[in-house]
Tab-separated table of C-alpha atoms and ligand atoms in Angstrom:
chain	number	residue	atom	x	y	z
A	198	MET	CA	9.488	1.934	2.772
A	199	ASN	CA	12.631	3.044	4.511
A	200	GLY	CA	14.820	6.057	5.172
A	201	LYS	CA	15.932	6.317	1.529
A	202	TYR	CA	12.446	7.540	0.619
A	203	VAL	CA	12.362	9.973	3.543
A	204	LYS	CA	15.729	11.426	2.542
A	205	ALA	CA	14.574	11.741	-1.076
A	206	ALA	CA	11.461	13.560	0.165
A	207	LEU	CA	13.594	15.962	2.245
A	208	ASP	CA	15.842	16.603	-0.764
A	209	THR	CA	12.862	17.468	-2.965
A	210	GLY	CA	11.208	20.021	-0.651
A	211	PHE	CA	8.809	17.937	1.435
A	212	ASP	CA	9.663	19.521	4.772
A	213	LEU	CA	7.463	17.385	7.050
A	214	PRO	CA	8.010	13.801	5.903
A	215	VAL	CA	6.451	11.112	8.074
A	216	TYR	CA	8.554	7.942	8.444
A	217	LYS	CA	5.481	5.759	8.084
A	218	THR	CA	4.061	3.456	10.459
A	219	VAL	CA	6.257	0.977	12.272
A	220	ARG	CA	5.492	-1.405	15.128
A	221	THR	CA	7.247	-2.632	18.248
A	222	HIS	CA	8.136	-5.908	16.485
A	223	ALA	CA	8.508	-7.288	12.947
A	224	TYR	CA	5.182	-7.651	11.153
A	225	LYS	CA	4.534	-9.217	7.725
A	226	SER	CA	3.001	-7.405	4.762
A	227	HIS	CA	-0.165	-8.607	3.024
A	228	PRO	CA	0.643	-10.547	-0.143
A	229	TRP	CA	1.058	-8.812	-3.508
A	230	PRO	CA	-0.626	-6.913	-5.085
A	231	ASN	CA	-0.729	-4.100	-2.542
A	232	VAL	CA	-1.702	-1.167	-4.771
A	233	LEU	CA	-4.324	-1.115	-7.540
A	234	PRO	CA	-5.936	1.708	-9.501
A	235	VAL	CA	-9.635	2.282	-8.838
A	236	HIS	CA	-11.929	4.290	-11.020
A	237	VAL	CA	-14.185	6.635	-9.130
A	238	GLU	CA	-16.526	9.113	-10.788
A	239	GLY	CA	-15.960	12.348	-8.852
A	240	ASP	CA	-16.006	12.102	-5.069
A	241	LEU	CA	-15.892	8.761	-3.263
A	242	PRO	CA	-18.924	8.504	-0.957
A	243	ALA	CA	-17.965	7.738	2.634
A	244	GLY	CA	-19.827	4.475	3.238
A	245	GLY	CA	-20.665	1.106	1.657
A	246	VAL	CA	-19.349	1.789	-1.833
A	247	LYS	CA	-18.530	-0.863	-4.436
A	248	LEU	CA	-15.621	-0.172	-6.780
A	249	THR	CA	-13.970	-1.944	-9.670
A	250	ALA	CA	-10.183	-2.140	-9.730
A	251	GLY	CA	-8.808	-0.950	-13.050
A	252	GLU	CA	-5.680	-1.889	-14.962
A	253	GLU	CA	-4.336	1.588	-15.640
A	254	TYR	CA	-3.497	4.518	-13.429
A	255	THR	CA	-5.305	7.549	-14.836
A	256	GLN	CA	-5.820	11.144	-13.674
A	257	PRO	CA	-7.479	12.253	-11.448
A	258	LEU	CA	-5.712	9.455	-9.619
A	259	SER	CA	-7.326	7.232	-7.003
A	260	ILE	CA	-5.854	3.972	-5.801
A	261	THR	CA	-6.516	1.351	-3.195
A	262	ASN	CA	-3.601	0.354	-0.992
A	263	SER	CA	-3.451	-2.706	1.192
A	264	PHE	CA	-0.177	-3.492	2.911
A	265	GLY	CA	-1.423	-4.398	6.395
A	266	VAL	CA	1.015	-1.952	8.007
A	267	PRO	CA	4.088	-4.193	7.849
A	268	SER	CA	7.086	-3.383	10.011
A	269	MET	CA	10.761	-4.146	10.215
A	270	PRO	CA	11.953	-5.028	13.738
A	271	PRO	CA	13.069	-2.062	15.896
A	272	ASP	CA	16.760	-2.933	15.483
A	273	VAL	CA	16.313	-2.170	11.771
A	274	TRP	CA	13.920	0.827	11.814
A	275	GLN	CA	15.399	2.624	14.826
A	276	PRO	CA	18.867	3.342	13.308
A	277	ASP	CA	17.249	4.057	9.933
A	278	LEU	CA	14.869	6.637	11.450
A	279	ALA	CA	17.652	8.151	13.565
A	280	ASP	CA	19.685	8.612	10.378
A	281	CYS	CA	16.753	10.476	8.727
A	282	VAL	CA	16.354	12.727	11.772
A	283	ARG	CA	20.018	13.724	11.504
A	284	TYR	CA	19.674	14.246	7.731
A	285	ALA	CA	16.915	16.907	8.003
A	286	LYS	CA	18.048	20.472	7.270
A	287	PRO	CA	17.002	23.539	9.312
A	288	GLY	CA	13.283	24.154	8.794
A	289	GLN	CA	12.584	20.468	8.159
A	290	LEU	CA	11.103	17.978	10.590
A	291	VAL	CA	11.075	14.200	10.294
A	292	ILE	CA	8.063	12.744	12.108
A	293	GLY	CA	8.165	9.122	13.297
A	294	SER	CA	4.898	7.173	13.025
A	295	TYR	CA	3.979	3.988	14.849
A	296	GLN	CA	0.922	2.054	15.949
A	297	GLY	CA	0.122	-0.473	18.627
A	298	THR	CA	-0.526	-4.079	17.698
A	299	LEU	CA	-3.514	-6.081	18.923
A	300	PRO	CA	-2.197	-8.960	21.050
A	301	GLU	CA	-2.350	-12.250	19.145
A	302	ARG	CA	-2.591	-14.528	22.168
A	303	GLY	CA	-4.519	-13.137	25.119
A	304	GLY	CA	-3.378	-10.197	27.190
A	305	GLY	CA	-6.190	-7.956	25.968
A	306	VAL	CA	-6.407	-4.241	26.615
A	307	THR	CA	-3.568	-3.994	29.136
A	308	GLU	CA	-1.115	-5.581	26.730
A	309	TYR	CA	-2.426	-3.439	23.856
A	310	ILE	CA	-1.861	-0.235	25.807
A	311	GLU	CA	1.550	-1.428	26.969
A	312	ASP	CA	2.475	-1.887	23.303
A	313	PHE	CA	1.666	1.783	22.647
A	314	ARG	CA	3.858	2.746	25.622
A	315	ARG	CA	6.697	0.604	24.329
A	316	GLY	CA	6.354	2.140	20.851
A	317	ALA	CA	6.683	5.623	22.345
A	318	ARG	CA	9.855	4.617	24.207
A	319	LEU	CA	11.365	3.074	21.050
A	320	MET	CA	10.590	6.268	19.107
A	321	LEU	CA	12.272	8.466	21.733
A	322	GLU	CA	15.421	6.353	21.560
A	323	THR	CA	15.853	7.418	17.893
A	324	GLY	CA	16.075	11.113	18.776
A	325	VAL	CA	12.969	11.903	16.705
A	326	LYS	CA	11.543	15.337	17.532
A	327	ALA	CA	7.851	14.610	16.851
A	328	VAL	CA	5.846	11.390	16.966
A	329	GLU	CA	2.652	10.504	15.085
A	330	VAL	CA	0.524	7.631	16.339
A	331	ASN	CA	-1.833	5.994	13.887
A	332	PHE	CA	-5.310	5.656	15.423
A	333	SER	CA	-6.875	5.082	12.020
A	334	CYS	CA	-5.431	1.970	10.484
A	335	PRO	CA	-8.161	0.447	8.288
A	336	ASN	CA	-6.386	-2.869	8.004
A	337	GLU	CA	-7.428	-3.954	11.467
A	338	GLY	CA	-11.046	-3.872	10.188
A	339	THR	CA	-13.212	-0.773	9.989
A	340	ALA	CA	-15.265	-1.687	13.032
A	341	ASN	CA	-12.096	-1.824	15.100
A	342	LEU	CA	-10.561	1.536	14.272
A	343	LEU	CA	-9.153	2.859	17.516
A	344	CYS	CA	-10.237	6.452	16.828
A	345	PHE	CA	-13.899	5.373	16.738
A	346	ASP	CA	-13.566	4.052	20.306
A	347	THR	CA	-13.348	7.468	21.904
A	348	GLU	CA	-12.903	6.288	25.488
A	349	ARG	CA	-10.133	3.809	24.631
A	350	SER	CA	-8.475	6.526	22.540
A	351	ARG	CA	-8.279	8.744	25.629
A	352	VAL	CA	-6.680	6.022	27.736
A	353	VAL	CA	-4.130	5.231	25.016
A	354	VAL	CA	-3.250	8.893	24.441
A	355	GLU	CA	-2.767	9.447	28.172
A	356	ALA	CA	-0.379	6.473	28.299
A	357	ILE	CA	1.604	7.672	25.261
A	358	ARG	CA	1.775	11.220	26.620
A	359	GLU	CA	3.227	9.919	29.886
A	360	GLU	CA	6.010	8.182	27.972
A	361	LEU	CA	6.727	11.016	25.541
A	362	GLY	CA	7.014	13.802	28.082
A	363	ALA	CA	7.358	17.088	26.200
A	364	THR	CA	7.918	15.549	22.729
A	365	PRO	CA	5.181	16.740	20.343
A	366	LEU	CA	2.518	14.119	19.637
A	367	LEU	CA	0.378	13.936	16.494
A	368	ILE	CA	-2.598	11.601	16.312
A	369	LYS	CA	-3.758	10.340	12.909
A	370	VAL	CA	-7.519	9.948	12.675
A	371	ALA	CA	-9.919	8.660	10.032
A	372	TYR	CA	-12.829	10.444	8.365
A	373	PHE	CA	-15.775	10.741	10.782
A	374	LYS	CA	-19.305	10.729	9.385
A	375	ASP	CA	-20.733	11.328	12.848
A	376	ASP	CA	-20.089	14.842	14.196
A	377	THR	CA	-21.072	13.934	17.754
A	378	LYS	CA	-18.548	11.089	17.795
A	379	LEU	CA	-15.824	13.336	16.414
A	380	ARG	CA	-16.548	15.944	19.070
A	381	GLU	CA	-16.349	13.224	21.752
A	382	LEU	CA	-12.972	12.047	20.400
A	383	ILE	CA	-11.519	15.550	20.253
A	384	ARG	CA	-12.752	16.360	23.758
A	385	ASN	CA	-11.019	13.181	24.965
A	386	ILE	CA	-7.696	13.414	23.124
A	387	GLY	CA	-7.410	17.110	22.192
A	388	PRO	CA	-5.835	18.258	25.481
A	389	TYR	CA	-2.972	15.729	25.125
A	390	VAL	CA	-1.904	16.320	21.510
A	391	SER	CA	0.170	18.855	19.592
A	392	ALA	CA	-1.524	18.080	16.296
A	393	ILE	CA	-4.186	15.984	14.637
A	394	SER	CA	-3.521	14.491	11.200
A	395	SER	CA	-6.521	13.641	9.111
A	396	ILE	CA	-7.574	11.700	7.064
A	397	ASN	CA	-6.479	8.159	6.367
A	398	THR	CA	-7.976	6.120	3.503
A	399	ILE	CA	-11.735	5.530	3.142
A	400	SER	CA	-12.807	1.898	3.019
A	401	ALA	CA	-14.625	0.521	-0.029
A	402	GLU	CA	-15.461	-2.895	-1.508
A	403	VAL	CA	-12.989	-3.493	-4.337
A	404	ARG	CA	-13.611	-6.176	-6.992
A	405	LYS	CA	-12.120	-6.996	-10.386
A	406	ALA	CA	-14.151	-6.415	-13.563
A	407	ASP	CA	-15.309	-10.072	-13.420
A	408	GLY	CA	-16.687	-9.584	-9.895
A	409	GLU	CA	-13.921	-11.488	-8.088
A	410	GLN	CA	-12.299	-9.937	-4.989
A	411	ALA	CA	-9.479	-7.735	-6.324
A	412	LEU	CA	-6.982	-8.236	-3.486
A	413	PRO	CA	-6.429	-11.874	-2.562
A	414	GLY	CA	-6.930	-13.197	0.970
A	415	GLU	CA	-9.230	-12.992	3.940
A	416	GLY	CA	-10.358	-9.562	5.111
A	417	ARG	CA	-9.179	-7.759	1.965
A	418	LEU	CA	-12.488	-7.310	0.102
A	419	MET	CA	-12.863	-3.998	1.934
A	420	SER	CA	-9.812	-1.925	1.156
A	421	GLY	CA	-8.648	1.637	1.779
A	422	VAL	CA	-9.032	4.144	-1.052
A	423	CYS	CA	-6.871	7.250	-1.327
A	424	GLY	CA	-6.032	9.933	-3.849
A	425	ALA	CA	-8.132	12.562	-5.623
A	426	SER	CA	-11.564	11.076	-4.857
A	427	ILE	CA	-11.169	11.486	-1.058
A	428	ARG	CA	-10.015	15.104	-1.114
A	429	TRP	CA	-13.482	16.360	-0.203
A	430	ALA	CA	-13.438	14.259	2.984
A	431	GLY	CA	-9.999	15.495	4.063
A	432	LEU	CA	-11.053	19.105	3.555
A	433	GLU	CA	-14.293	18.556	5.472
A	434	MET	CA	-12.417	17.048	8.416
A	435	VAL	CA	-9.957	19.955	8.503
A	436	GLN	CA	-12.863	22.412	8.718
A	437	LYS	CA	-14.512	20.394	11.469
A	438	LEU	CA	-11.267	20.053	13.437
A	439	ALA	CA	-10.695	23.807	13.216
A	440	ARG	CA	-14.228	24.522	14.481
A	441	LEU	CA	-13.904	22.037	17.326
A	442	ARG	CA	-10.563	23.509	18.374
A	443	ASP	CA	-12.249	26.887	18.831
A	444	GLU	CA	-15.381	25.512	20.474
A	445	LEU	CA	-13.444	23.393	22.963
A	446	GLY	CA	-10.743	25.989	23.654
A	447	LEU	CA	-7.927	23.690	22.488
A	448	SER	CA	-4.674	24.539	20.728
A	449	TYR	CA	-3.675	21.562	18.553
A	450	GLU	CA	-2.449	22.113	15.013
A	451	ILE	CA	-4.103	20.455	12.027
A	452	CYS	CA	-2.243	18.396	9.402
A	453	GLY	CA	-4.571	18.096	6.430
A	454	VAL	CA	-4.119	15.027	4.238
A	455	GLY	CA	-6.229	13.262	1.623
A	456	GLY	CA	-6.294	13.767	-2.132
A	457	VAL	CA	-3.523	16.331	-2.396
A	458	THR	CA	-2.338	15.465	-5.910
A	459	VAL	CA	-1.802	18.866	-7.593
A	460	ALA	CA	-0.361	22.150	-6.328
A	461	GLU	CA	-3.774	23.884	-6.032
A	462	ASP	CA	-4.828	21.317	-3.444
A	463	TYR	CA	-2.292	22.824	-1.037
A	464	ALA	CA	-4.074	26.200	-1.133
A	465	ALA	CA	-7.475	24.532	-0.705
A	466	TYR	CA	-6.304	22.787	2.472
A	467	ARG	CA	-4.742	25.956	3.858
A	468	ALA	CA	-7.979	27.853	3.165
A	469	ALA	CA	-9.923	25.127	4.997
A	470	GLY	CA	-7.765	25.707	8.100
A	471	ALA	CA	-4.864	23.248	7.790
A	472	ASP	CA	-1.641	24.361	9.500
A	473	ALA	CA	0.308	21.803	7.464
A	474	VAL	CA	-0.592	19.908	4.288
A	475	MET	CA	0.505	16.357	3.505
A	476	SER	CA	0.232	13.943	0.599
A	477	ALA	CA	0.742	10.203	0.129
A	478	THR	CA	-0.693	9.102	-3.241
A	479	GLY	CA	0.004	12.437	-4.951
A	480	ALA	CA	3.606	12.468	-3.711
A	481	MET	CA	4.166	8.859	-4.805
A	482	TRP	CA	3.068	9.636	-8.347
A	483	ASN	CA	4.680	13.051	-8.577
A	484	PRO	CA	7.897	13.451	-6.580
A	485	ALA	CA	8.033	17.085	-7.799
A	486	LEU	CA	4.756	17.932	-6.038
A	487	ALA	CA	6.374	19.830	-3.149
A	488	GLU	CA	8.549	21.783	-5.562
A	489	GLU	CA	5.468	22.715	-7.613
A	490	ILE	CA	3.713	23.876	-4.435
A	491	TRP	CA	6.732	25.984	-3.470
A	492	ASN	CA	6.757	27.545	-6.923
A	493	GLU	CA	3.052	28.316	-7.043
A	494	ASN	CA	2.433	29.561	-3.519
A	495	GLU	CA	3.987	32.739	-2.211
A	496	GLU	CA	2.631	31.821	1.180
A	497	ALA	CA	4.395	28.431	1.239
A	498	ARG	CA	7.691	30.180	0.498
A	499	ALA	CA	7.187	32.571	3.403
B	156	FMN	C1	1.165	3.244	-0.174
B	156	FMN	C2	0.562	3.885	1.017
B	156	FMN	C3	0.949	3.496	2.294
B	156	FMN	C4	0.401	4.097	3.424
B	156	FMN	N1	0.837	3.739	4.675
B	156	FMN	C5	0.392	4.428	5.758
B	156	FMN	C6	0.948	4.179	7.027
B	156	FMN	O1	1.824	3.341	7.188
B	156	FMN	N2	0.480	4.905	8.075
B	156	FMN	C7	-0.495	5.872	7.931
B	156	FMN	O2	-0.851	6.526	8.917
B	156	FMN	N3	-1.046	6.090	6.732
B	156	FMN	C8	-0.616	5.416	5.648
B	156	FMN	N4	-1.145	5.685	4.427
B	156	FMN	C9	-2.273	6.640	4.339
B	156	FMN	C10	-1.777	8.018	4.000
B	156	FMN	O3	-0.910	8.486	5.009
B	156	FMN	C11	-2.945	9.024	3.833
B	156	FMN	O4	-3.577	9.225	5.077
B	156	FMN	C12	-4.002	8.554	2.849
B	156	FMN	O5	-3.418	7.821	1.800
B	156	FMN	C13	-4.753	9.734	2.262
B	156	FMN	O6	-3.878	10.624	1.607
B	156	FMN	P1	-3.615	10.603	0.012
B	156	FMN	O7	-4.959	10.779	-0.660
B	156	FMN	O8	-2.674	11.730	-0.210
B	156	FMN	O9	-3.014	9.285	-0.334
B	156	FMN	C14	-0.613	5.097	3.274
B	156	FMN	C15	-0.994	5.481	1.995
B	156	FMN	C16	-0.419	4.897	0.867
B	156	FMN	C17	-0.857	5.351	-0.511
């Protein structure tokens, strides 16, 4: 993905496009295929599910995506992002997303946190007016999601906040089954952030019809599922984040994402307490989605 997609999104009425996740250095993609259809009956349960990858994309649409969060080097993505920032019209905001990379050879936590600091500095150099940091990347392995390590999350957010100064910071978090853990995370990071984006994909075991692993290569049996079947989880998280904001006396905004594939989903997210509503799978399959939302919602137009 690059700025051409962000500009196309801006042109078609998506007013808060996120230039998705880059890193502080070039990083290779997982091998092809990276997107497959999955057939889920109704809602995708949150843990330990086994799915079969299909051959056809059917509605209601759910897919698995597995790219490994590849990145161009900063000398490629920085000018590209800066160009998108300049392209946005009044009332539109391009958000730059990045994540830290686990050090390959030693260095440990200090180096990891330094990478988040460096990412923040690289973002600022582009002139971007809001930064999202991905604390929920499933490709590093579910057990290692940063947002589930609530203490480390606090330390990382503090470091990023120091670098960003007054620039608004959004943190992207995964679906939390455990309410106590979510509360702990929000208590730790809530005071430092302008907004929380939720959710990312939900991990499931994905095999082909013959039982073979659907996506080739180590660590890819478990793969992130997105689209219609995870909408329930996104809505639930928005409600929980709104409650926690009140309980903890915080003021962050909530970007609801997950399973927004038709215009009515926008209203459902707003009713659940989302200040902004986002879509990945739905927007990929229907570039007119934002326009349909504008047309069907008086409130969106206001
Ligand atoms: C092709 C594809 C690539 C994605 N890449 C990223 C990414 O780089 N960073 C990120 O935070 N989320 C990424 N996501 C996750 C989405 O932002 C979103 O959280 C998730 O897909 C749930 O929303 P959806 O049901 O509308 O797809 C990606 C999703 C898709 C479908």
